[in-house]
Short mmCIF file of C-alpha atoms in Angstrom, two decimals:
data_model
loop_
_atom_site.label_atom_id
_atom_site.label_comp_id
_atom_site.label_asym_id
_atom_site.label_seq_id
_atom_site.Cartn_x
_atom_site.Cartn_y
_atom_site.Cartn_z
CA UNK A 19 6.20 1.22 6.16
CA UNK A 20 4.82 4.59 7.33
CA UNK A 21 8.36 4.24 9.62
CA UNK A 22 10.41 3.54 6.92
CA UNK A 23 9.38 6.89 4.85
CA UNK A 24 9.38 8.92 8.16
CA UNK A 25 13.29 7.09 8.91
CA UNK A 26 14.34 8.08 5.31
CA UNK A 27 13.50 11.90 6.00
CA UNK A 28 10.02 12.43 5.24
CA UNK A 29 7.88 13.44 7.98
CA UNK A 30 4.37 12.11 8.61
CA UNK A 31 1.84 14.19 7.00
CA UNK A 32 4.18 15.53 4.23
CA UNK A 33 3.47 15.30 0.65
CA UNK A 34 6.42 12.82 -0.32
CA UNK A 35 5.21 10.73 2.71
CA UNK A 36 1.58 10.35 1.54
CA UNK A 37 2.78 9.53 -1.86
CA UNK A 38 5.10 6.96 -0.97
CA UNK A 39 2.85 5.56 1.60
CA UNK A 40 -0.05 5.67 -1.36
CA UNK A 41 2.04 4.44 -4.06
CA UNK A 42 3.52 1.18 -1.81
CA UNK A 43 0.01 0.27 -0.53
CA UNK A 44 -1.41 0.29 -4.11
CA UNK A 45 1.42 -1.66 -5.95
CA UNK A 46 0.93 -4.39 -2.47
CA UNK A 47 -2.73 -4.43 -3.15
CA UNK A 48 -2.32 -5.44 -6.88
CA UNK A 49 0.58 -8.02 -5.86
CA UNK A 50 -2.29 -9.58 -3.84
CA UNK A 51 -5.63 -9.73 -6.76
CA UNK A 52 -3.26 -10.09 -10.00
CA UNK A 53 -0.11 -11.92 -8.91
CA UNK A 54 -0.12 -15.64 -10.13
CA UNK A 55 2.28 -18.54 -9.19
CA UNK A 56 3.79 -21.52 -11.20
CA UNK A 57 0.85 -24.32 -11.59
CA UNK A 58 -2.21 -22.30 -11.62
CA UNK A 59 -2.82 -22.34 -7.87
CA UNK A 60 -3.90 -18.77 -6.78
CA UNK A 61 -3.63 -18.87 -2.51
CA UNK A 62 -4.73 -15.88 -1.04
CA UNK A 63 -3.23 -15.55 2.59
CA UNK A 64 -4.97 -12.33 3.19
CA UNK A 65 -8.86 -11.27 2.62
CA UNK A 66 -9.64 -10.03 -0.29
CA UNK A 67 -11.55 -7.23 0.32
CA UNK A 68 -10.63 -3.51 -0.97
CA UNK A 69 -9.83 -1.37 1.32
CA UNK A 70 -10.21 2.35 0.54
CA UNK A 71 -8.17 5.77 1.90
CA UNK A 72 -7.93 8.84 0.87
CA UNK A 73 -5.08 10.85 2.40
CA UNK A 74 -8.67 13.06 4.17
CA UNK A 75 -9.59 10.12 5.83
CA UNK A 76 -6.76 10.69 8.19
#
């Protein structure tokens, strides 16, 4: 994704990058604990951990 935002004319380290890059991770990582499908079952294909970063931890 990182690519992507750097493709669409935002270089690495910017302040639009870091956003976007924040803002994508953070709407993935809530698709992953809160999203449901049809019939109750709740699969989990990735660990579900949390995973902090600050943009300092760079």
């Amino acid at each position: 994704m990182r690519k992507s935002v750097t493709e669409w004319g935002h270089p690495h380290g910017t302040e639009a990058h870091d956003t976007v890059v924040l803002v994508v991770a953070e709407l993935a990582a809530n698709a992953v604990l809160h999203g449901r499908v049809p019939g109750g079952a709740s699969p989990r294909p990735f660990p579900t951990t949390r995973v902090w970063a600050s943009s300092e931890s760079r």
